[in-house]
Amino acid sequence: MIEGTVRIPPSRLEDARSAMEQMVRASRAEPGCVDYAYAVDVLDAGLIRVSERWESRDALAAHFKTAHMATWRAFFPQLGISDRSLRLYEAEPEPI
C-alpha cells in the first residue's frame, strides 16, 4: 500500500484534473492494481492525497515502468507539482 500527498497550486487544479484522471484510469487498469486514487483535501485545496493498493511489489515495480507513469511525471513541472511525500506500507487485510 502506498499513502501520501503531493501539492498542486490551487490555480492549476483544473489543468491537473485531466492528467490525474488519465493516470488513475490507466493505473486501475494495470494487472495487480487493487485500488488507485487521488483526492483533493477538503480543507487544503492544493493538497492531493494519494492512495494505492497493489497485489504485490512486482505489480508496483511494473507500475513504475509504465508509459502513463512517465507521462504523468513529465507533467510535474508544467503543473507545479511539489512536496511529494509518498510512503510504502506493508499491511495484511483484516476485517474490522
C-alpha atoms as an extended CHARMM CRD file, in Angstrom:
* protein
*
        96  EXT
         1         1  MET       CA              0.0000000000        0.0000000000        0.0000000000  PROA      1               0.0000000000
         2         2  ILE       CA              1.2090000000        3.4960000000       -0.8030000000  PROA      2               0.0000000000
         3         3  GLU       CA             -0.1540000000        6.5060000000        1.0460000000  PROA      3               0.0000000000
         4         4  GLY       CA              0.9500000000       10.0870000000        0.7680000000  PROA      4               0.0000000000
         5         5  THR       CA              0.4470000000       13.5520000000       -0.6100000000  PROA      5               0.0000000000
         6         6  VAL       CA              1.5470000000       15.8920000000       -3.3650000000  PROA      6               0.0000000000
         7         7  ARG       CA              0.8970000000       19.6030000000       -3.7610000000  PROA      7               0.0000000000
         8         8  ILE       CA             -0.5220000000       21.3540000000       -6.7860000000  PROA      8               0.0000000000
         9         9  PRO       CA             -1.0900000000       25.1140000000       -6.7800000000  PROA      9               0.0000000000
        10        10  PRO       CA             -4.8730000000       25.5580000000       -6.4000000000  PROA      10              0.0000000000
        11        11  SER       CA             -4.8660000000       27.7490000000       -9.5090000000  PROA      11              0.0000000000
        12        12  ARG       CA             -3.6550000000       24.7400000000      -11.5420000000  PROA      12              0.0000000000
        13        13  LEU       CA             -6.0580000000       22.1390000000      -10.1660000000  PROA      13              0.0000000000
        14        14  GLU       CA             -8.3850000000       22.3090000000      -13.1620000000  PROA      14              0.0000000000
        15        15  ASP       CA             -5.4130000000       21.9210000000      -15.5260000000  PROA      15              0.0000000000
        16        16  ALA       CA             -4.2140000000       18.9220000000      -13.4930000000  PROA      16              0.0000000000
        17        17  ARG       CA             -7.5940000000       17.2040000000      -13.3140000000  PROA      17              0.0000000000
        18        18  SER       CA             -7.4280000000       15.6860000000      -16.8130000000  PROA      18              0.0000000000
        19        19  ALA       CA             -3.8690000000       14.4010000000      -16.3220000000  PROA      19              0.0000000000
        20        20  MET       CA             -4.8070000000       12.9560000000      -12.9220000000  PROA      20              0.0000000000
        21        21  GLU       CA             -7.8940000000       11.2450000000      -14.3580000000  PROA      21              0.0000000000
        22        22  GLN       CA             -5.8070000000        9.6720000000      -17.1190000000  PROA      22              0.0000000000
        23        23  MET       CA             -3.2470000000        8.4590000000      -14.5850000000  PROA      23              0.0000000000
        24        24  VAL       CA             -5.8830000000        6.9700000000      -12.2780000000  PROA      24              0.0000000000
        25        25  ARG       CA             -7.7580000000        5.2090000000      -15.1140000000  PROA      25              0.0000000000
        26        26  ALA       CA             -4.5810000000        3.7580000000      -16.6320000000  PROA      26              0.0000000000
        27        27  SER       CA             -3.2430000000        2.6490000000      -13.2430000000  PROA      27              0.0000000000
        28        28  ARG       CA             -6.5130000000        0.9880000000      -12.2390000000  PROA      28              0.0000000000
        29        29  ALA       CA             -6.4020000000       -0.9870000000      -15.5000000000  PROA      29              0.0000000000
        30        30  GLU       CA             -2.9630000000       -2.4240000000      -14.7060000000  PROA      30              0.0000000000
        31        31  PRO       CA             -2.6050000000       -6.0530000000      -13.6610000000  PROA      31              0.0000000000
        32        32  GLY       CA             -2.1490000000       -6.2100000000       -9.9040000000  PROA      32              0.0000000000
        33        33  CYS       CA             -3.7830000000       -2.8620000000       -9.1190000000  PROA      33              0.0000000000
        34        34  VAL       CA             -6.3300000000       -3.2800000000       -6.3310000000  PROA      34              0.0000000000
        35        35  ASP       CA             -7.0950000000        0.4430000000       -5.9740000000  PROA      35              0.0000000000
        36        36  TYR       CA             -5.5720000000        3.7370000000       -7.0890000000  PROA      36              0.0000000000
        37        37  ALA       CA             -6.9350000000        7.1510000000       -6.1040000000  PROA      37              0.0000000000
        38        38  TYR       CA             -6.1640000000       10.8510000000       -5.8700000000  PROA      38              0.0000000000
        39        39  ALA       CA             -8.3360000000       13.1050000000       -3.7040000000  PROA      39              0.0000000000
        40        40  VAL       CA             -8.2990000000       16.8520000000       -3.0870000000  PROA      40              0.0000000000
        41        41  ASP       CA             -8.1480000000       17.6250000000        0.6350000000  PROA      41              0.0000000000
        42        42  VAL       CA            -11.3730000000       19.3170000000        1.7690000000  PROA      42              0.0000000000
        43        43  LEU       CA             -9.5520000000       21.9040000000        3.8900000000  PROA      43              0.0000000000
        44        44  ASP       CA             -6.4520000000       22.4350000000        1.7240000000  PROA      44              0.0000000000
        45        45  ALA       CA             -7.3430000000       22.7370000000       -1.9780000000  PROA      45              0.0000000000
        46        46  GLY       CA             -3.7560000000       22.3430000000       -3.1320000000  PROA      46              0.0000000000
        47        47  LEU       CA             -3.1400000000       19.1180000000       -1.2310000000  PROA      47              0.0000000000
        48        48  ILE       CA             -3.7420000000       15.9040000000       -3.1770000000  PROA      48              0.0000000000
        49        49  ARG       CA             -3.9960000000       12.7250000000       -1.1420000000  PROA      49              0.0000000000
        50        50  VAL       CA             -2.6240000000        9.6410000000       -2.8840000000  PROA      50              0.0000000000
        51        51  SER       CA             -3.7640000000        6.1110000000       -2.0710000000  PROA      51              0.0000000000
        52        52  GLU       CA             -2.6080000000        2.9830000000       -3.9090000000  PROA      52              0.0000000000
        53        53  ARG       CA             -3.0620000000       -0.7270000000       -3.2240000000  PROA      53              0.0000000000
        54        54  TRP       CA             -1.1910000000       -3.3630000000       -5.2090000000  PROA      54              0.0000000000
        55        55  GLU       CA             -1.3490000000       -7.1500000000       -5.1240000000  PROA      55              0.0000000000
        56        56  SER       CA              2.4420000000       -7.4100000000       -4.9230000000  PROA      56              0.0000000000
        57        57  ARG       CA              5.6790000000       -5.4830000000       -5.0020000000  PROA      57              0.0000000000
        58        58  ASP       CA              6.2410000000       -6.8860000000       -8.5010000000  PROA      58              0.0000000000
        59        59  ALA       CA              2.9840000000       -5.2690000000       -9.6580000000  PROA      59              0.0000000000
        60        60  LEU       CA              4.0960000000       -1.9840000000       -8.0930000000  PROA      60              0.0000000000
        61        61  ALA       CA              7.5300000000       -2.2360000000       -9.7410000000  PROA      61              0.0000000000
        62        62  ALA       CA              5.8450000000       -2.8160000000      -13.1220000000  PROA      62              0.0000000000
        63        63  HSD       CA              3.6330000000        0.2380000000      -12.4850000000  PROA      63              0.0000000000
        64        64  PHE       CA              6.6950000000        2.4650000000      -12.0980000000  PROA      64              0.0000000000
        65        65  LYS       CA              7.8680000000        1.3790000000      -15.5830000000  PROA      65              0.0000000000
        66        66  THR       CA              4.6220000000        2.1520000000      -17.4510000000  PROA      66              0.0000000000
        67        67  ALA       CA              4.2810000000        4.7620000000      -20.1730000000  PROA      67              0.0000000000
        68        68  HSD       CA              1.4580000000        6.5040000000      -18.2930000000  PROA      68              0.0000000000
        69        69  MET       CA              3.7260000000        6.9000000000      -15.2510000000  PROA      69              0.0000000000
        70        70  ALA       CA              6.3820000000        8.5380000000      -17.4380000000  PROA      70              0.0000000000
        71        71  THR       CA              3.7300000000       10.8140000000      -18.9750000000  PROA      71              0.0000000000
        72        72  TRP       CA              2.3960000000       11.7670000000      -15.5270000000  PROA      72              0.0000000000
        73        73  ARG       CA              5.8800000000       12.6040000000      -14.2430000000  PROA      73              0.0000000000
        74        74  ALA       CA              6.5260000000       14.7220000000      -17.3390000000  PROA      74              0.0000000000
        75        75  PHE       CA              3.5520000000       16.9140000000      -16.3110000000  PROA      75              0.0000000000
        76        76  PHE       CA              5.0370000000       17.7250000000      -12.8660000000  PROA      76              0.0000000000
        77        77  PRO       CA              6.9190000000       20.9180000000      -13.8610000000  PROA      77              0.0000000000
        78        78  GLN       CA              4.0760000000       22.2210000000      -16.0310000000  PROA      78              0.0000000000
        79        79  LEU       CA              1.5010000000       21.6880000000      -13.2740000000  PROA      79              0.0000000000
        80        80  GLY       CA              3.7230000000       22.9390000000      -10.4700000000  PROA      80              0.0000000000
        81        81  ILE       CA              3.5750000000       19.6410000000       -8.5810000000  PROA      81              0.0000000000
        82        82  SER       CA              5.7520000000       19.7720000000       -5.4760000000  PROA      82              0.0000000000
        83        83  ASP       CA              6.1580000000       18.4300000000       -1.9650000000  PROA      83              0.0000000000
        84        84  ARG       CA              5.7680000000       14.7870000000       -2.9600000000  PROA      84              0.0000000000
        85        85  SER       CA              5.6350000000       12.6940000000        0.1910000000  PROA      85              0.0000000000
        86        86  LEU       CA              4.7800000000        9.0570000000       -0.5150000000  PROA      86              0.0000000000
        87        87  ARG       CA              5.3830000000        6.0290000000        1.6920000000  PROA      87              0.0000000000
        88        88  LEU       CA              5.1560000000        2.2970000000        1.0530000000  PROA      88              0.0000000000
        89        89  TYR       CA              3.4660000000        0.2750000000        3.8070000000  PROA      89              0.0000000000
        90        90  GLU       CA              3.0260000000       -3.4690000000        4.1880000000  PROA      90              0.0000000000
        91        91  ALA       CA             -0.4020000000       -4.4280000000        5.5070000000  PROA      91              0.0000000000
        92        92  GLU       CA             -2.4860000000       -7.5370000000        5.8840000000  PROA      92              0.0000000000
        93        93  PRO       CA             -6.2080000000       -7.2550000000        5.2370000000  PROA      93              0.0000000000
        94        94  GLU       CA             -8.2460000000       -7.7290000000        8.3630000000  PROA      94              0.0000000000
        95        95  PRO       CA            -11.9940000000       -7.2300000000        8.6920000000  PROA      95              0.0000000000
        96        96  ILE       CA            -12.9840000000       -4.7100000000       11.3320000000  PROA      96              0.0000000000
